[in-house]
Amino acid sequence: MKAYAVRFSALACLLAGSLTSAQTERALLIGINTYQPAGTTAEHPPGCIYGRCELGTFENLDGSVNDAQAMADLLTSPKFGFPAANVVLLTNPTPPHPSPGVVLVPADQTTHDGILAAMQKYLVDLPQKGDTVVFYDASHGSLRVNSKGSKLTVLVGNQYVHADSTLVPSDAYKGGYDVRDREMTRIFNAALDKGVHLTVIFDSCHSGGISRGIGPIYRERALAFDPRDINEAPDTLPDGQARPAPTERTDNAALVFSAAQQDQTAKETPAGTEPHGAFTAALLQALQALPADTPASVVYERVKAVLEGSDVPDQEPDLDATAERREQPLFGGSAAKSDKVRAAALGANDDGSISLDIGRAAGVGVGSEFTSTTPTNTGQTVLIRITSIDGLARSSAQIVSPVGAKVLPGDLFELSKWIPADSPPLLIWLWPSNLSEDQIDAAAAQIQASGATLVSDPAEQIWTHMLIWDGTNWELQQAGSAATVGLGSPLTANAIAKNLPAGAKLWVNLPPSQELAAALKPATGDSAVQFASNLSVAQYALTGVLTANGPAYAWYHKSELAAGPPSPSAPAHSPGCSATSQYPVRTDWVPLGGTLSIDIASARLAHYASLLAKVHSWLELANSPADASIDEYYSLALLPSNSNTPLPANQTTHQGDVLKMALASDDRIVDHRWVYVLDIDCHGQGTLLYPRDYSENQFPNDADNGRQFVLPGAPILRIGPPYGVDTLIMLSTEQPLADPYVLNFEGVAARASRGVSSPLEKLLNQTSGGTRGFSGEVPTNWGIGLMTVHSAPQTASK
C-alpha cells in the first residue's frame, strides 16, 4: 500500500520559505511590549462578556523589543551579513539602542493596519524575485472566534467554538481587531508567488489560548481570546479547493519556526537586566554557536534541547516545513551535509550522567558513543557513551573524554560508534555452502543442458519440483512432499532429465558458493543479524535460482518456503509481498556473475538482511509488553473518506480506496502524549506517515479532542502499489522524538522504492560487530500499537 500525502493541516503560527541563492537579504522585525499605555483604560465592544472582554487591563510585556533588537544585531553581524539598511525594526516602544543603520518605523505603526501595511511593503512590494526575506514577530498571540473555521476551539460560555490564531497589535486595548493568521497568510503567499524566499519566525504564537504563558521562574505573556465571530470560511482556489498553506505549496514552499505548539504557551523571562522570550534566547544561542550553514532541522533540535534543559515548562518549539526545506539553513543558502545520527544534551542528571534526546526509537543501545559536533573552548571534542536507555526518546550517557569536560543543554553530538538497541536478532540460514563457484557454474551448465523448464521467481511462479544441494549430493524434491530423489554428485543433465517428469517446472535452489558464504558472513556479522544453526529456528533462508542470465540469490521467508508454491487462488499482491504475513516474502534477487562481483553481491545481500532486521525489530517491539501501555490511551483507526466508522479488522482495501487516519478511545483521555505513525509496507519499507513535520502531534490538546477524531494535518491514504500486508505502527510517548524522520528506512523488494534510507540504516550496513546492549527498566509513559492493512489491486474481487 502506498500512502499518497494530501495535506489539510491548519496554519497556526505561519510560515517560512524554501531557500536558494538570494539576490538581496531583507528583514522585518516586530516587537511589542506596550499593550496599554499608562493612564489609559481598556475598551470593550458593547455586549461583549467573554474572553478578552473580561480583562480589566491589557498586560504589557518586557522582552519583546529586546527580542526584535537582538535578532537585528544577529542578522546584521558579519556571520549572516544582512545589510543594515534592509533590516526594518517595527517596535513599541522604539528600542533605546537600535542596531546602527537599521530602519526604524514609528512605534505608533504597531497597530493592526500599521503591521499589515509594513508586511505588505517589506515582504511583497520592495523585495524582488530571489530575495531572502526574514519576518520575525515577538508579541502577544491570541485567538479570535470563527464559527466557520475548522482548526482550534475555545470555550465560550458553556460550549466550544472554532477559533483562528492571531497576532495582537498595540491598539487592541482600544477594542481594535487582532491581525489574523489568514491576513498574514495572504501576504506570505503573495511574497512566495513573487519568488521571494521567505523565513518567518514567531515568538508569540500559541493556539488554544495563544499567549506567552507562565512558569515557576517565568512571567506570564498571556492575552485572552477575542469572542467577536469572524464567521469567515477558509480561502479557496478558483476551482473551489482549499488554498494550500504556504508550507504546503509545491512551488517555493514555506517554513515556520515558532515558539510553542498549538496548546502550549510561550514563556518570557521576568523583568531584569535584559528580559527575553525563552524561545528567542535559545534561538539566538543556537544561531551564534552553530555554523551559518547549519540545517534548520539541527537548529530546531538544539533550540528544543535548550528549552527542555533550561526547565522551561511545557514549551516545545514548532517547526513546520517540507523535508527538503528543513535540511536548508534557516536564512538561506546551501546547508552543510551530514548523514550521521544526532543527539542533543538536555542537561545533567542527579548521578552526574547526561540526559540525551535520543532513545530506543532511533535504534541506539547501551555502549553507543557520540562525539561533539563542535570543539570545546580548549579545542577538544567531547566523547560520551550511552549507559542506559530511558525510553523511546531518552537515554543517559557518561563523558568518556576529555576528563573534566562540561556538557551544556543544547550541545550537539553525532553517532561515532553504534551498538544496536536490545531486541531479538533476525536469524538467517544458509544452505550448505561447500561447493566452489566453479562447481556451481558447472552444475548450472548441466541444468541448462537438461532442457528443464526453469522458474525464475518461485515466490510468484508455480513450480512443481525443487533442486537442492544437501552438502553431499544434489536432490530433487517434489512440491508438497518431503521425499527426495538423489541425483548424485557431480550433477549431470542426464540425471535431471531421467528423474524430472514431463511438464515439470523446476526451481533450481542453488546453494551459496564457498566464496559467497565467506564474503557474506563478515558482512552480516552485526548483532541485529545472526546466523542460525538450522533452518527450523531461522526467519529467512538464503535461496538461489537459475535464470537465463545465470545464478541469483535472495533472502526468502521460512514460512513462505515451507508453504510451497504460490497458490493460484491466493489473494492478489505485488511481487515480493505476502498476502498473509507482515514480513516480506523475499528480498530482491541479487544476480551473480557478469559485472557483479562476489563482494558487491554479498554486500547487497547483507544490506537486505539488515533491512529485514529493522522490520523484525519493529514487529517484535510492537508485540512486546510495551504494547500494553496503550490500554489507557488512544488507538489508531482508519476511516473511509466518506465515513466516520472505522475500517473493520482484516478487511481488504483496494486500489484507489481513500482512508483517513484517526485516534479512537472508549474513554476520554487525559494523558498527553506525542503521536507518531510508521508504515511498514509489504516490501519492508518504513515510512513516517505522521506527523509530516515536527509539529502539532500531541494529544489530547486544547481542540477538545473527543473519543474519536481525525489526526489533524495527517496525509490522506490512497491505496496503491505495492499490494499485500502493510503494518501501521503507532508510537505514543511523553517526550517528543528529536528527529521523527530517523524512523524512515528503505524496502528490500523494490529497488526504485519511495523514501530515503535513514542515517541509522546506513550505519547498520557499515557496522560489523557489536553486541545487543539494551539494559535497564523501560518506563511505561510510552506505548506502541500495531494494526495491519490488507491491500489488493482493483482487479481483485471485492
Coordinates of N, CA and C in Angstrom, one line a residue, residues 264-349:
Q264 N 0.2 25.1 23.8 CA 1.1 25.5 24.8 C 1.3 27.0 24.8
T265 N 1.9 27.5 25.9 CA 2.3 28.9 26.0 C 3.8 29.1 25.7
A266 N 4.1 30.2 25.2 CA 5.5 30.6 25.0 C 5.8 31.5 26.2
K267 N 7.0 31.3 26.7 CA 7.4 31.9 28.0 C 8.4 33.1 27.8
E268 N 8.3 34.0 28.8 CA 9.2 35.2 28.8 C 9.9 35.2 30.2
T269 N 11.2 35.5 30.2 CA 11.9 35.6 31.4 C 11.4 36.9 32.1
P270 N 11.5 36.9 33.5 CA 10.9 38.1 34.2 C 11.8 39.3 34.0
A271 N 11.2 40.5 34.3 CA 11.9 41.7 34.1 C 13.2 41.7 34.9
G272 N 14.2 42.3 34.3 CA 15.5 42.2 35.0 C 16.5 43.0 34.1
T273 N 17.8 42.5 34.1 CA 18.8 43.1 33.3 C 18.4 43.2 31.8
E274 N 18.0 42.1 31.2 CA 17.5 42.2 29.8 C 16.6 41.0 29.6
P275 N 15.3 41.2 29.9 CA 14.3 40.1 29.6 C 14.2 39.7 28.2
H276 N 14.0 38.5 27.9 CA 13.8 37.9 26.6 C 12.7 36.8 26.6
G277 N 12.2 36.5 25.4 CA 11.4 35.3 25.2 C 12.3 34.1 25.4
A278 N 11.9 33.1 26.1 CA 12.7 31.9 26.2 C 13.1 31.3 24.9
F279 N 12.2 31.2 24.0 CA 12.4 30.7 22.7 C 13.5 31.5 21.9
T280 N 13.3 32.8 21.9 CA 14.2 33.7 21.2 C 15.6 33.6 21.8
A281 N 15.7 33.5 23.1 CA 17.0 33.4 23.8 C 17.7 32.1 23.3
A282 N 16.9 31.0 23.3 CA 17.5 29.7 22.8 C 17.9 29.7 21.4
L283 N 17.1 30.4 20.5 CA 17.3 30.5 19.1 C 18.6 31.3 18.9
L284 N 18.7 32.5 19.6 CA 19.9 33.3 19.4 C 21.2 32.5 19.8
Q285 N 21.1 31.8 20.9 CA 22.2 31.0 21.4 C 22.6 29.9 20.3
A286 N 21.6 29.3 19.7 CA 21.9 28.2 18.7 C 22.5 28.9 17.5
L287 N 22.0 30.0 17.0 CA 22.5 30.6 15.8 C 23.9 31.2 16.0
Q288 N 24.2 31.6 17.2 CA 25.5 32.1 17.5 C 26.5 31.0 17.6
A289 N 26.1 29.8 18.1 CA 27.0 28.7 18.3 C 27.3 27.9 17.1
L290 N 26.3 27.7 16.3 CA 26.3 26.8 15.1 C 26.8 27.6 13.9
P291 N 27.5 26.9 12.9 CA 27.8 27.5 11.7 C 26.6 28.1 11.0
A292 N 26.9 29.1 10.1 CA 25.8 29.8 9.4 C 25.0 28.8 8.5
D293 N 25.7 27.8 8.0 CA 25.1 26.9 7.0 C 24.5 25.6 7.7
T294 N 24.2 25.7 9.0 CA 23.6 24.6 9.7 C 22.2 24.4 9.2
P295 N 21.8 23.2 8.9 CA 20.4 22.9 8.5 C 19.4 23.4 9.6
A296 N 18.2 23.8 9.2 CA 17.2 24.3 10.1 C 16.8 23.2 11.1
S297 N 16.8 21.9 10.6 CA 16.4 20.8 11.5 C 17.4 20.7 12.7
V298 N 18.7 21.0 12.5 CA 19.7 20.9 13.5 C 19.5 22.1 14.5
V299 N 19.2 23.3 13.9 CA 18.9 24.5 14.8 C 17.7 24.2 15.7
Y300 N 16.7 23.6 15.1 CA 15.5 23.2 15.8 C 15.8 22.3 17.0
E301 N 16.6 21.2 16.7 CA 17.0 20.3 17.7 C 17.7 20.9 18.9
R302 N 18.6 21.8 18.6 CA 19.3 22.5 19.6 C 18.4 23.4 20.4
V303 N 17.6 24.2 19.8 CA 16.6 25.1 20.5 C 15.7 24.2 21.4
K304 N 15.2 23.2 20.9 CA 14.3 22.3 21.7 C 15.0 21.8 22.9
A305 N 16.3 21.3 22.7 CA 17.0 20.8 23.8 C 17.4 21.9 24.9
V306 N 17.7 23.1 24.4 CA 18.0 24.2 25.4 C 16.7 24.5 26.2
L307 N 15.6 24.6 25.6 CA 14.3 24.9 26.3 C 14.1 23.8 27.4
E308 N 14.2 22.6 27.0 CA 14.0 21.5 28.0 C 15.0 21.5 29.0
G309 N 16.3 21.6 28.6 CA 17.4 21.6 29.6 C 17.4 22.7 30.5
S310 N 16.8 23.9 30.1 CA 16.7 25.0 31.0 C 15.4 25.1 31.8
D311 N 14.7 23.9 31.8 CA 13.5 23.8 32.7 C 12.4 24.8 32.3
V312 N 12.3 25.1 31.0 CA 11.2 25.9 30.5 C 10.0 25.0 30.5
P313 N 9.0 25.3 31.2 CA 7.9 24.3 31.3 C 6.9 24.3 30.1
D314 N 6.6 23.1 29.7 CA 5.5 22.9 28.7 C 5.7 23.8 27.5
Q315 N 6.8 23.8 26.9 CA 7.0 24.5 25.7 C 7.9 23.8 24.7
E316 N 7.3 23.2 23.6 CA 8.0 22.6 22.6 C 8.0 23.4 21.3
P317 N 9.1 23.8 20.8 CA 9.1 24.6 19.6 C 8.4 23.9 18.4
D318 N 7.9 24.7 17.4 CA 7.2 24.1 16.3 C 7.9 24.4 15.0
L319 N 8.3 23.4 14.3 CA 9.0 23.6 13.0 C 8.1 23.0 11.9
D320 N 7.5 23.8 11.1 CA 6.6 23.3 10.0 C 7.2 23.6 8.7
A321 N 7.6 22.5 7.9 CA 8.3 22.7 6.7 C 8.4 21.4 5.9
T322 N 8.7 21.4 4.7 CA 8.9 20.2 3.9 C 10.2 19.6 4.4
A323 N 10.4 18.3 4.1 CA 11.7 17.7 4.4 C 12.9 18.4 3.8
E324 N 12.7 18.8 2.5 CA 13.8 19.5 1.8 C 14.1 20.8 2.5
R325 N 13.1 21.6 2.9 CA 13.4 22.9 3.5 C 14.0 22.7 4.8
R326 N 13.7 21.7 5.6 CA 14.3 21.5 6.9 C 15.8 21.3 6.8
E327 N 16.2 20.8 5.7 CA 17.7 20.5 5.6 C 18.4 21.7 5.0
Q328 N 17.8 22.8 4.8 CA 18.4 24.0 4.3 C 18.6 24.9 5.5
P329 N 19.6 25.9 5.4 CA 19.8 26.8 6.5 C 18.6 27.6 6.8
L330 N 18.5 28.2 8.0 CA 17.3 28.9 8.4 C 17.1 30.2 7.5
F331 N 18.2 30.9 7.2 CA 18.2 32.1 6.5 C 18.6 32.0 5.0
G332 N 18.8 30.9 4.5 CA 19.2 30.8 3.1 C 20.5 30.1 2.8
G333 N 20.7 29.8 1.5 CA 22.0 29.2 1.1 C 21.9 27.7 1.1
S334 N 23.1 27.0 1.0 CA 23.2 25.6 1.0 C 23.7 25.1 2.3
A335 N 23.1 24.0 2.8 CA 23.4 23.6 4.2 C 24.6 22.6 4.1
A336 N 25.3 22.5 5.2 CA 26.4 21.5 5.4 C 25.7 20.2 5.5
K337 N 26.2 19.2 4.8 CA 25.6 17.8 4.8 C 26.2 16.9 5.8
S338 N 25.4 16.1 6.5 CA 25.8 15.1 7.4 C 24.7 14.0 7.5
D339 N 25.0 12.8 7.3 CA 24.0 11.7 7.3 C 24.1 10.9 8.6
K340 N 24.8 11.5 9.6 CA 25.0 10.7 10.9 C 23.8 11.0 11.8
V341 N 23.6 10.0 12.7 CA 22.5 10.2 13.7 C 23.0 11.2 14.7
R342 N 22.1 12.2 15.1 CA 22.5 13.2 16.0 C 21.7 13.0 17.3
A343 N 22.3 13.6 18.4 CA 21.6 13.7 19.7 C 22.0 15.0 20.3
A344 N 21.1 15.5 21.1 CA 21.3 16.8 21.8 C 21.3 16.5 23.3
A345 N 22.2 17.2 24.1 CA 22.2 17.1 25.5 C 21.0 17.9 26.1
L346 N 20.3 17.3 27.0 CA 19.2 18.0 27.7 C 19.6 18.6 29.1
G347 N 20.7 18.1 29.6 CA 21.2 18.5 30.9 C 21.8 17.4 31.7
A348 N 22.1 17.7 32.9 CA 22.8 16.7 33.8 C 21.7 16.0 34.7
N349 N 21.9 14.7 34.9 CA 21.0 14.0 35.9 C 21.7 14.1 37.3

